[in-house]
mmCIF file of C-alpha atoms in Angstrom:
data_model
loop_
_atom_site.group_PDB
_atom_site.id
_atom_site.type_symbol
_atom_site.label_atom_id
_atom_site.label_comp_id
_atom_site.label_asym_id
_atom_site.label_seq_id
_atom_site.Cartn_x
_atom_site.Cartn_y
_atom_site.Cartn_z
ATOM 1 C CA MET A 1 89.787 224.773 64.984
ATOM 2 C CA ARG A 2 89.046 224.022 61.376
ATOM 3 C CA SER A 3 91.815 222.025 59.735
ATOM 4 C CA ILE A 4 93.007 222.986 56.294
ATOM 5 C CA CYS A 5 94.393 220.383 53.925
ATOM 6 C CA VAL A 6 96.647 221.317 51.045
ATOM 7 C CA PHE A 7 97.014 218.901 48.154
ATOM 8 C CA LEU A 8 99.772 218.969 45.550
ATOM 9 C CA LEU A 9 98.807 217.852 42.064
ATOM 10 C CA LEU A 10 101.230 215.155 40.984
ATOM 11 C CA VAL A 11 101.286 213.955 37.417
ATOM 12 C CA PRO A 12 100.233 210.292 37.320
ATOM 13 C CA TRP A 13 102.820 207.761 36.239
ATOM 14 C CA ILE A 14 101.068 206.381 33.207
ATOM 15 C CA ASP A 15 101.597 205.153 29.667
ATOM 16 C CA GLY A 16 104.716 203.142 30.554
ATOM 17 C CA PHE A 17 107.013 206.150 30.533
ATOM 18 C CA GLN A 18 108.647 205.123 33.822
ATOM 19 C CA ASN A 19 111.242 203.029 31.991
ATOM 20 C CA ARG A 20 112.519 206.245 30.407
ATOM 21 C CA LEU A 21 113.974 207.358 33.713
ATOM 22 C CA PRO A 22 116.510 208.658 34.466
ATOM 23 C CA MET A 23 116.441 211.216 31.673
ATOM 24 C CA VAL A 24 118.443 214.160 30.399
ATOM 25 C CA VAL A 25 117.055 216.367 27.631
ATOM 26 C CA ASN A 26 118.415 219.641 26.282
ATOM 27 C CA THR A 27 117.971 222.204 23.545
ATOM 28 C CA TRP A 28 119.840 221.802 20.246
ATOM 29 C CA PRO A 29 122.044 218.867 19.156
ATOM 30 C CA PHE A 30 124.596 219.476 21.914
ATOM 31 C CA THR A 31 125.143 215.764 22.446
ATOM 32 C CA ASP A 32 128.422 215.973 24.380
ATOM 33 C CA ALA A 33 126.667 218.063 27.002
ATOM 34 C CA ASN A 34 123.749 215.648 27.103
ATOM 35 C CA ALA A 35 126.030 212.639 27.488
ATOM 36 C CA GLU A 36 127.915 214.270 30.362
ATOM 37 C CA GLY A 37 124.680 215.118 32.143
ATOM 38 C CA MET A 38 123.475 211.523 31.841
ATOM 39 C CA LYS A 39 126.849 210.116 32.907
ATOM 40 C CA THR A 40 126.768 212.272 36.020
ATOM 41 C CA LEU A 41 123.231 211.191 36.835
ATOM 42 C CA THR A 42 123.797 207.465 36.360
ATOM 43 C CA ASN A 43 127.051 207.550 38.331
ATOM 44 C CA GLY A 44 125.280 208.683 41.467
ATOM 45 C CA GLY A 45 125.148 212.431 40.949
ATOM 46 C CA SER A 46 122.040 214.421 41.741
ATOM 47 C CA VAL A 47 119.837 216.065 39.122
ATOM 48 C CA ILE A 48 121.486 219.366 40.087
ATOM 49 C CA ASP A 49 124.925 217.829 39.529
ATOM 50 C CA ALA A 50 123.752 216.526 36.157
ATOM 51 C CA VAL A 51 122.483 219.801 34.705
ATOM 52 C CA GLU A 52 125.512 221.704 35.978
ATOM 53 C CA ALA A 53 127.930 219.177 34.500
ATOM 54 C CA GLY A 54 126.089 219.069 31.193
ATOM 55 C CA CYS A 55 125.908 222.809 30.694
ATOM 56 C CA ALA A 56 129.540 223.164 31.774
ATOM 57 C CA VAL A 57 130.555 220.991 28.814
ATOM 58 C CA CYS A 58 128.993 223.482 26.417
ATOM 59 C CA GLU A 59 130.706 226.347 28.234
ATOM 60 C CA ARG A 60 134.076 224.657 27.722
ATOM 61 C CA GLU A 61 133.372 223.522 24.157
ATOM 62 C CA GLN A 62 131.920 226.937 23.243
ATOM 63 C CA CYS A 63 128.914 225.203 21.698
ATOM 64 C CA ASP A 64 128.173 226.826 18.346
ATOM 65 C CA GLY A 65 129.838 230.015 19.575
ATOM 66 C CA THR A 66 126.693 230.938 21.521
ATOM 67 C CA VAL A 67 127.583 229.305 24.843
ATOM 68 C CA GLY A 68 130.670 230.074 26.900
ATOM 69 C CA TYR A 69 133.623 232.342 26.333
ATOM 70 C CA GLY A 70 134.792 233.678 22.977
ATOM 71 C CA GLY A 71 131.417 234.249 21.348
ATOM 72 C CA SER A 72 128.664 236.839 20.852
ATOM 73 C CA PRO A 73 130.650 240.011 21.620
ATOM 74 C CA ASP A 74 128.573 243.020 22.616
ATOM 75 C CA GLU A 75 128.838 246.508 21.106
ATOM 76 C CA THR A 76 132.131 247.113 22.878
ATOM 77 C CA GLY A 77 133.593 243.760 21.828
ATOM 78 C CA GLU A 78 133.219 242.126 25.250
ATOM 79 C CA THR A 79 131.733 238.675 25.816
ATOM 80 C CA THR A 80 129.600 238.273 28.928
ATOM 81 C CA LEU A 81 127.705 235.228 30.201
ATOM 82 C CA ASP A 82 124.242 234.395 31.535
ATOM 83 C CA ALA A 83 123.278 231.209 33.384
ATOM 84 C CA LEU A 84 120.551 229.707 35.573
ATOM 85 C CA ILE A 85 120.153 226.619 37.736
ATOM 86 C CA MET A 86 117.003 225.493 39.577
ATOM 87 C CA ASP A 87 116.088 222.657 41.945
ATOM 88 C CA GLY A 88 112.497 221.481 41.538
ATOM 89 C CA LEU A 89 112.391 219.824 44.968
ATOM 90 C CA THR A 90 113.234 222.927 47.012
ATOM 91 C CA MET A 91 112.242 225.508 44.361
ATOM 92 C CA ASP A 92 115.592 227.175 45.026
ATOM 93 C CA ALA A 93 117.311 228.866 42.112
ATOM 94 C CA GLY A 94 120.451 230.810 41.355
ATOM 95 C CA SER A 95 121.439 232.798 38.304
ATOM 96 C CA VAL A 96 123.964 235.260 36.942
ATOM 97 C CA ALA A 97 123.631 237.762 34.124
ATOM 98 C CA ALA A 98 126.190 239.851 32.228
ATOM 99 C CA LEU A 99 128.873 237.937 34.132
ATOM 100 C CA ARG A 100 132.327 239.270 33.265
ATOM 101 C CA ASN A 101 135.743 237.576 33.346
ATOM 102 C CA VAL A 102 134.539 234.217 34.691
ATOM 103 C CA LYS A 103 134.163 231.232 32.348
ATOM 104 C CA SER A 104 132.123 228.847 34.523
ATOM 105 C CA ALA A 105 128.810 230.694 34.522
ATOM 106 C CA VAL A 106 126.525 227.784 35.463
ATOM 107 C CA ALA A 107 128.809 226.857 38.366
ATOM 108 C CA VAL A 108 128.655 230.438 39.632
ATOM 109 C CA ALA A 109 124.860 230.320 39.347
ATOM 110 C CA ARG A 110 124.878 227.224 41.563
ATOM 111 C CA LYS A 111 126.972 229.081 44.137
ATOM 112 C CA VAL A 112 124.376 231.862 44.140
ATOM 113 C CA MET A 113 121.690 229.252 44.845
ATOM 114 C CA GLU A 114 123.612 227.428 47.557
ATOM 115 C CA HIS A 115 125.443 230.234 49.351
ATOM 116 C CA THR A 116 123.124 233.251 49.199
ATOM 117 C CA GLU A 117 119.493 234.094 49.837
ATOM 118 C CA HIS A 118 119.396 235.861 46.478
ATOM 119 C CA THR A 119 118.322 234.490 43.127
ATOM 120 C CA LEU A 120 120.076 236.700 40.552
ATOM 121 C CA LEU A 121 123.420 238.535 40.593
ATOM 122 C CA VAL A 122 124.545 240.681 37.662
ATOM 123 C CA GLY A 123 127.522 242.309 36.014
ATOM 124 C CA SER A 124 130.805 243.085 37.708
ATOM 125 C CA GLN A 125 129.268 242.499 41.139
ATOM 126 C CA ALA A 126 128.403 238.953 40.076
ATOM 127 C CA SER A 127 132.047 238.548 39.077
ATOM 128 C CA ASP A 128 133.185 239.842 42.485
ATOM 129 C CA PHE A 129 130.957 237.224 44.106
ATOM 130 C CA ALA A 130 132.480 234.537 41.892
ATOM 131 C CA PHE A 131 136.004 235.569 42.887
ATOM 132 C CA GLN A 132 134.992 235.253 46.552
ATOM 133 C CA MET A 133 133.762 231.742 45.785
ATOM 134 C CA GLY A 134 137.177 230.824 44.398
ATOM 135 C CA PHE A 135 136.643 231.189 40.642
ATOM 136 C CA ALA A 136 139.581 232.434 38.565
ATOM 137 C CA LYS A 137 139.548 235.755 36.753
ATOM 138 C CA GLU A 138 139.911 235.025 33.048
ATOM 139 C CA SER A 139 139.314 236.936 29.839
ATOM 140 C CA LEU A 140 136.259 235.810 27.920
ATOM 141 C CA SER A 141 137.558 237.240 24.641
ATOM 142 C CA THR A 142 139.335 235.261 21.928
ATOM 143 C CA ASN A 143 140.758 235.998 18.492
ATOM 144 C CA HIS A 144 137.460 234.740 17.096
ATOM 145 C CA SER A 145 135.315 237.110 19.153
ATOM 146 C CA ALA A 146 137.666 240.007 18.362
ATOM 147 C CA LYS A 147 137.275 239.334 14.642
ATOM 148 C CA LEU A 148 133.492 239.153 14.962
ATOM 149 C CA TYR A 149 133.565 242.546 16.619
ATOM 150 C CA GLN A 150 135.922 244.140 14.086
ATOM 151 C CA ASP A 151 133.926 242.782 11.144
ATOM 152 C CA TRP A 152 130.739 244.199 12.647
ATOM 153 C CA ARG A 153 132.341 247.633 13.176
ATOM 154 C CA SER A 154 133.616 247.642 9.594
ATOM 155 C CA LYS A 155 130.040 247.144 8.363
ATOM 156 C CA ASP A 156 128.764 250.271 10.126
ATOM 157 C CA CYS A 157 127.669 248.253 13.142
ATOM 158 C CA GLN A 158 125.067 246.294 11.200
ATOM 159 C CA PRO A 159 122.867 244.767 12.422
ATOM 160 C CA ASN A 160 122.177 246.170 15.883
ATOM 161 C CA PHE A 161 119.408 246.498 18.442
ATOM 162 C CA TRP A 162 118.831 250.257 18.407
ATOM 163 C CA ILE A 163 115.631 252.033 17.337
ATOM 164 C CA ASN A 164 114.339 255.626 17.453
ATOM 165 C CA VAL A 165 117.773 257.204 17.761
ATOM 166 C CA VAL A 166 120.179 259.433 15.825
ATOM 167 C CA PRO A 167 122.311 258.900 13.900
ATOM 168 C CA ASP A 168 120.280 256.415 11.893
ATOM 169 C CA PRO A 169 121.174 253.029 13.471
ATOM 170 C CA THR A 170 120.477 251.226 10.183
ATOM 171 C CA ARG A 171 123.334 253.116 8.556
ATOM 172 C CA SER A 172 125.939 253.947 11.151
ATOM 173 C CA CYS A 173 127.466 253.216 14.533
ATOM 174 C CA GLY A 174 126.786 255.181 17.698
ATOM 175 C CA PRO A 175 126.955 256.819 20.096
ATOM 176 C CA TYR A 176 123.246 257.468 19.715
ATOM 177 C CA LYS A 177 120.773 259.951 21.080
ATOM 178 C CA PRO A 178 116.986 259.585 21.262
ATOM 179 C CA ILE A 179 114.780 261.314 18.717
ATOM 180 C CA LYS A 180 111.307 262.722 19.165
ATOM 181 C CA ASP A 181 109.879 261.292 15.962
ATOM 182 C CA LYS A 182 109.728 257.631 16.986
ATOM 183 C CA GLN A 183 108.617 256.473 13.553
ATOM 184 C CA ARG A 184 111.491 257.928 11.564
ATOM 185 C CA TYR A 185 114.056 255.225 12.095
ATOM 186 C CA SER A 186 111.971 252.444 13.636
ATOM 187 C CA LYS A 187 113.047 248.960 12.587
ATOM 188 C CA LYS A 188 110.821 245.959 12.105
ATOM 189 C CA ARG A 189 111.477 242.943 14.315
ATOM 190 C CA GLN A 190 112.467 240.756 11.383
ATOM 191 C CA GLU A 191 115.522 242.985 10.909
ATOM 192 C CA SER A 192 116.864 242.253 14.398
ATOM 193 C CA PRO A 193 120.333 240.656 14.670
ATOM 194 C CA TYR A 194 118.824 237.515 16.157
ATOM 195 C CA LEU A 195 116.496 236.888 13.256
ATOM 196 C CA LYS A 196 119.042 237.803 10.601
ATOM 197 C CA ASN A 197 121.826 235.660 12.069
ATOM 198 C CA LEU A 198 119.864 232.657 13.273
ATOM 199 C CA HIS A 199 121.939 229.808 14.610
ATOM 200 C CA HIS A 200 122.051 227.654 17.706
ATOM 201 C CA ASP A 201 121.531 229.469 20.926
ATOM 202 C CA THR A 202 121.234 228.863 24.670
ATOM 203 C CA ILE A 203 121.744 225.403 26.056
ATOM 204 C CA GLY A 204 118.851 224.595 28.347
ATOM 205 C CA MET A 205 118.931 221.226 30.112
ATOM 206 C CA ILE A 206 116.423 219.187 32.144
ATOM 207 C CA ALA A 207 117.398 216.198 34.309
ATOM 208 C CA LEU A 208 114.953 213.720 35.881
ATOM 209 C CA ASP A 209 115.790 210.840 38.203
ATOM 210 C CA THR A 210 113.814 207.750 39.153
ATOM 211 C CA TYR A 211 112.503 209.393 42.336
ATOM 212 C CA GLY A 212 110.696 212.234 40.613
ATOM 213 C CA ARG A 213 113.382 214.809 41.305
ATOM 214 C CA VAL A 214 113.959 217.382 38.577
ATOM 215 C CA ALA A 215 116.399 220.192 37.910
ATOM 216 C CA VAL A 216 117.027 222.603 35.045
ATOM 217 C CA ALA A 217 119.946 224.766 33.985
ATOM 218 C CA THR A 218 120.797 227.175 31.175
ATOM 219 C CA SER A 219 123.942 228.844 29.877
ATOM 220 C CA THR A 220 124.581 231.336 27.071
ATOM 221 C CA ASN A 221 126.700 234.264 26.012
ATOM 222 C CA GLY A 222 123.592 236.078 24.839
ATOM 223 C CA ALA A 223 122.654 237.957 21.698
ATOM 224 C CA ILE A 224 125.536 238.880 19.411
ATOM 225 C CA HIS A 225 126.228 242.636 19.170
ATOM 226 C CA LYS A 226 123.880 243.279 22.092
ATOM 227 C CA ILE A 227 123.834 246.626 23.856
ATOM 228 C CA PRO A 228 126.136 246.270 26.889
ATOM 229 C CA GLY A 229 124.188 245.320 29.997
ATOM 230 C CA ARG A 230 121.475 243.499 28.081
ATOM 231 C CA VAL A 231 119.997 240.468 29.854
ATOM 232 C CA GLY A 232 117.973 237.893 27.948
ATOM 233 C CA ASP A 233 115.624 235.153 29.048
ATOM 234 C CA SER A 234 118.208 232.510 29.973
ATOM 235 C CA PRO A 235 118.964 233.598 33.573
ATOM 236 C CA ILE A 236 115.352 234.502 34.362
ATOM 237 C CA VAL A 237 113.477 231.942 36.464
ATOM 238 C CA GLY A 238 110.331 230.911 34.617
ATOM 239 C CA SER A 239 111.613 232.157 31.288
ATOM 240 C CA GLY A 240 114.880 230.401 30.440
ATOM 241 C CA GLY A 241 114.000 227.469 32.665
ATOM 242 C CA TYR A 242 111.611 226.242 35.350
ATOM 243 C CA CYS A 243 110.870 223.015 37.185
ATOM 244 C CA MET A 244 108.670 221.607 39.940
ATOM 245 C CA HIS A 245 108.983 218.381 41.927
ATOM 246 C CA GLY A 246 106.321 215.870 40.987
ATOM 247 C CA VAL A 247 105.501 217.701 37.758
ATOM 248 C CA GLY A 248 108.553 218.175 35.537
ATOM 249 C CA GLY A 249 110.660 220.840 33.898
ATOM 250 C CA ALA A 250 110.951 223.068 30.843
ATOM 251 C CA VAL A 251 113.661 225.129 29.170
ATOM 252 C CA ALA A 252 113.443 227.724 26.420
ATOM 253 C CA THR A 253 115.735 229.031 23.697
ATOM 254 C CA GLY A 254 115.471 231.701 21.036
ATOM 255 C CA ASP A 255 114.764 235.407 20.909
ATOM 256 C CA GLY A 256 115.261 236.100 24.595
ATOM 257 C CA ASP A 257 114.061 239.699 24.538
ATOM 258 C CA VAL A 258 110.633 238.415 23.527
ATOM 259 C CA LEU A 259 110.600 235.105 25.399
ATOM 260 C CA MET A 260 111.311 236.705 28.778
ATOM 261 C CA ARG A 261 108.127 238.773 28.563
ATOM 262 C CA PHE A 262 105.926 235.673 28.502
ATOM 263 C CA LEU A 263 107.646 233.220 30.910
ATOM 264 C CA PRO A 264 107.300 230.220 28.561
ATOM 265 C CA SER A 265 109.075 227.726 30.828
ATOM 266 C CA PHE A 266 106.822 228.515 33.761
ATOM 267 C CA LYS A 267 103.782 228.350 31.508
ATOM 268 C CA ALA A 268 104.781 224.924 30.205
ATOM 269 C CA VAL A 269 105.357 223.453 33.671
ATOM 270 C CA ASP A 270 102.151 224.985 34.997
ATOM 271 C CA SER A 271 100.248 223.521 32.051
ATOM 272 C CA MET A 272 101.609 220.063 32.904
ATOM 273 C CA ARG A 273 100.625 220.631 36.535
ATOM 274 C CA MET A 274 97.066 221.143 35.292
ATOM 275 C CA GLY A 275 97.162 217.884 33.334
ATOM 276 C CA PHE A 276 98.412 218.808 29.880
ATOM 277 C CA HIS A 277 100.638 216.367 28.023
ATOM 278 C CA PRO A 278 104.195 217.712 27.471
ATOM 279 C CA LYS A 279 103.486 218.315 23.779
ATOM 280 C CA GLU A 280 100.370 220.331 24.580
ATOM 281 C CA ALA A 281 102.268 222.209 27.273
ATOM 282 C CA ALA A 282 105.108 223.079 24.899
ATOM 283 C CA VAL A 283 102.696 224.353 22.253
ATOM 284 C CA ALA A 284 100.712 226.290 24.832
ATOM 285 C CA ALA A 285 103.874 227.989 26.059
ATOM 286 C CA LEU A 286 104.417 229.475 22.594
ATOM 287 C CA ALA A 287 100.770 230.173 21.802
ATOM 288 C CA THR A 288 100.539 233.359 23.842
ATOM 289 C CA LEU A 289 103.699 234.725 22.263
ATOM 290 C CA ALA A 290 102.368 234.094 18.777
ATOM 291 C CA GLU A 291 99.135 235.872 19.651
ATOM 292 C CA HIS A 292 101.050 239.059 20.433
ATOM 293 C CA VAL A 293 104.372 238.880 18.548
ATOM 294 C CA VAL A 294 104.369 237.358 15.068
ATOM 295 C CA ASN A 295 108.054 237.829 14.220
ATOM 296 C CA PHE A 296 109.995 235.944 16.831
ATOM 297 C CA VAL A 297 112.021 232.761 17.003
ATOM 298 C CA GLY A 298 111.648 230.440 19.947
ATOM 299 C CA ALA A 299 111.521 226.854 21.155
ATOM 300 C CA VAL A 300 110.534 225.094 24.359
ATOM 301 C CA VAL A 301 111.590 221.632 25.519
ATOM 302 C CA VAL A 302 109.425 219.980 28.160
ATOM 303 C CA ALA A 303 109.875 216.812 30.254
ATOM 304 C CA ARG A 304 107.280 215.346 32.607
ATOM 305 C CA VAL A 305 108.151 213.601 35.852
ATOM 306 C CA ASP A 306 107.223 210.179 34.457
ATOM 307 C CA GLY A 307 109.590 210.469 31.478
ATOM 308 C CA ALA A 308 107.240 211.789 28.796
ATOM 309 C CA TYR A 309 108.867 214.627 26.846
ATOM 310 C CA ALA A 310 108.267 216.878 23.848
ATOM 311 C CA ALA A 311 109.313 220.120 22.195
ATOM 312 C CA ALA A 312 107.666 222.878 20.195
ATOM 313 C CA CYS A 313 109.128 225.720 18.161
ATOM 314 C CA TYR A 314 108.082 228.784 16.199
ATOM 315 C CA GLY A 315 109.643 231.104 13.627
ATOM 316 C CA ILE A 316 111.948 228.550 11.955
ATOM 317 C CA GLU A 317 111.319 225.397 9.945
ATOM 318 C CA GLU A 318 112.409 222.818 12.500
ATOM 319 C CA PHE A 319 114.149 222.491 15.836
ATOM 320 C CA PRO A 320 116.557 219.721 16.936
ATOM 321 C CA TYR A 321 117.064 218.737 20.555
ATOM 322 C CA SER A 322 118.971 216.033 22.424
ATOM 323 C CA VAL A 323 117.679 213.349 24.779
ATOM 324 C CA THR A 324 119.021 210.325 26.650
ATOM 325 C CA TRP A 325 116.851 208.126 28.847
ATOM 326 C CA GLY A 326 116.679 204.810 30.683
ATOM 327 C CA ASN A 327 119.556 202.456 30.081
ATOM 328 C CA ASN A 328 120.656 204.214 26.906
ATOM 329 C CA THR A 329 124.088 205.799 26.912
ATOM 330 C CA THR A 330 124.105 207.497 23.519
ATOM 331 C CA PRO A 331 122.140 210.752 23.161
ATOM 332 C CA LYS A 332 119.487 210.800 20.478
ATOM 333 C CA ILE A 333 118.812 213.893 18.394
ATOM 334 C CA GLU A 334 115.111 214.440 17.782
ATOM 335 C CA THR A 335 113.665 217.057 15.462
ATOM 336 C CA VAL A 336 110.284 218.726 15.621
ATOM 337 C CA LYS A 337 108.599 220.691 12.833
ATOM 338 C CA CYS A 338 107.865 224.235 13.935
ATOM 339 C CA LEU A 339 104.472 225.821 14.309
ATOM 340 C CA LYS A 340 103.166 228.432 11.927
ATOM 341 C CA HIS A 341 101.098 231.422 12.961
ATOM 342 C CA LYS A 342 98.018 229.910 11.349
ATOM 343 C CA ASP A 343 98.344 226.659 13.303
ATOM 344 C CA ASN A 344 95.708 225.773 15.871
ATOM 345 C CA MET A 345 97.766 226.231 19.019
ATOM 346 C CA ILE A 346 96.322 225.163 22.362
ATOM 347 C CA HIS A 347 96.154 227.888 24.980
ATOM 348 C CA PRO A 348 96.762 226.539 28.509
ATOM 349 C CA TYR A 349 93.653 228.190 29.913
ATOM 350 C CA HIS A 350 91.295 227.037 27.175
ATOM 351 C CA PRO A 351 89.407 223.770 27.656
ATOM 352 C CA ARG A 352 91.267 220.754 26.351
ATOM 353 C CA PRO A 353 89.783 219.141 23.220
#
């Protein structure tokens, strides 16, 4: 019989990056989360333990109002949560979306990964699963989120995510009905709530240990004033986050309704698998989006298995992210200037220069 050999492409350990391991890197200047992830990793925890612990800090601290309970109410005033966790060694993943009445979204996502053969659970059924796993039922609303909702209602529900409906969604609240003339009330993307109310967003975290193991996790309460039931990119494997043993990991943040259509985290990791540097991989992950959608906001953070890391962003001026590596104990905030549409962005399937 003919034998068949299968080879895995492992990124070479070059350029002296090895002394950067272990490493924790995450989107935005959420340094408390980064520090907790690194503390977990250096105290003997696994990379999975590290990303869960780090993201959980942001869920408790309600980072910038966009992670955890009490932020980003939907059109009914309810806060719901999305989260993802992935193990690069086994390629197992678990995620929850539109999770209701449970505060520890990333921990529930880990339970999905470890105690089911599924990848994604959603809505009230995801909450029922969480209750079975021992999580407490708690309201995700606060006085702050209630005020956000009431202020939005008082301004005729502006801005919102509706198009091609009556009454005119740019002037009044719903309920809405579809219209036949799809051009009459169409809105341009730059008028979307995300682009008009830009602030920090999803926490996405990557952890690497000295043995080449990698994990990623994300957590968010989603787009503010979203249509109930909306799911963004954060809990979607390959979009909000992705990782592969021997290669590295990537996480994304930004306009999730656009990002999820292009799987930027998968694209970045796959680009590294083919030999791209993390910076090239991060740029490549956004290049396809920019070719098709000009008005979006997004960023990708990428870390290679040897400790090289980078980030790229689009649609804003600059993007800060947090990193701790090696023997350092204090997270460092790094900032990258964002790409413009005219920039020469490297596509992952074009020849390298």
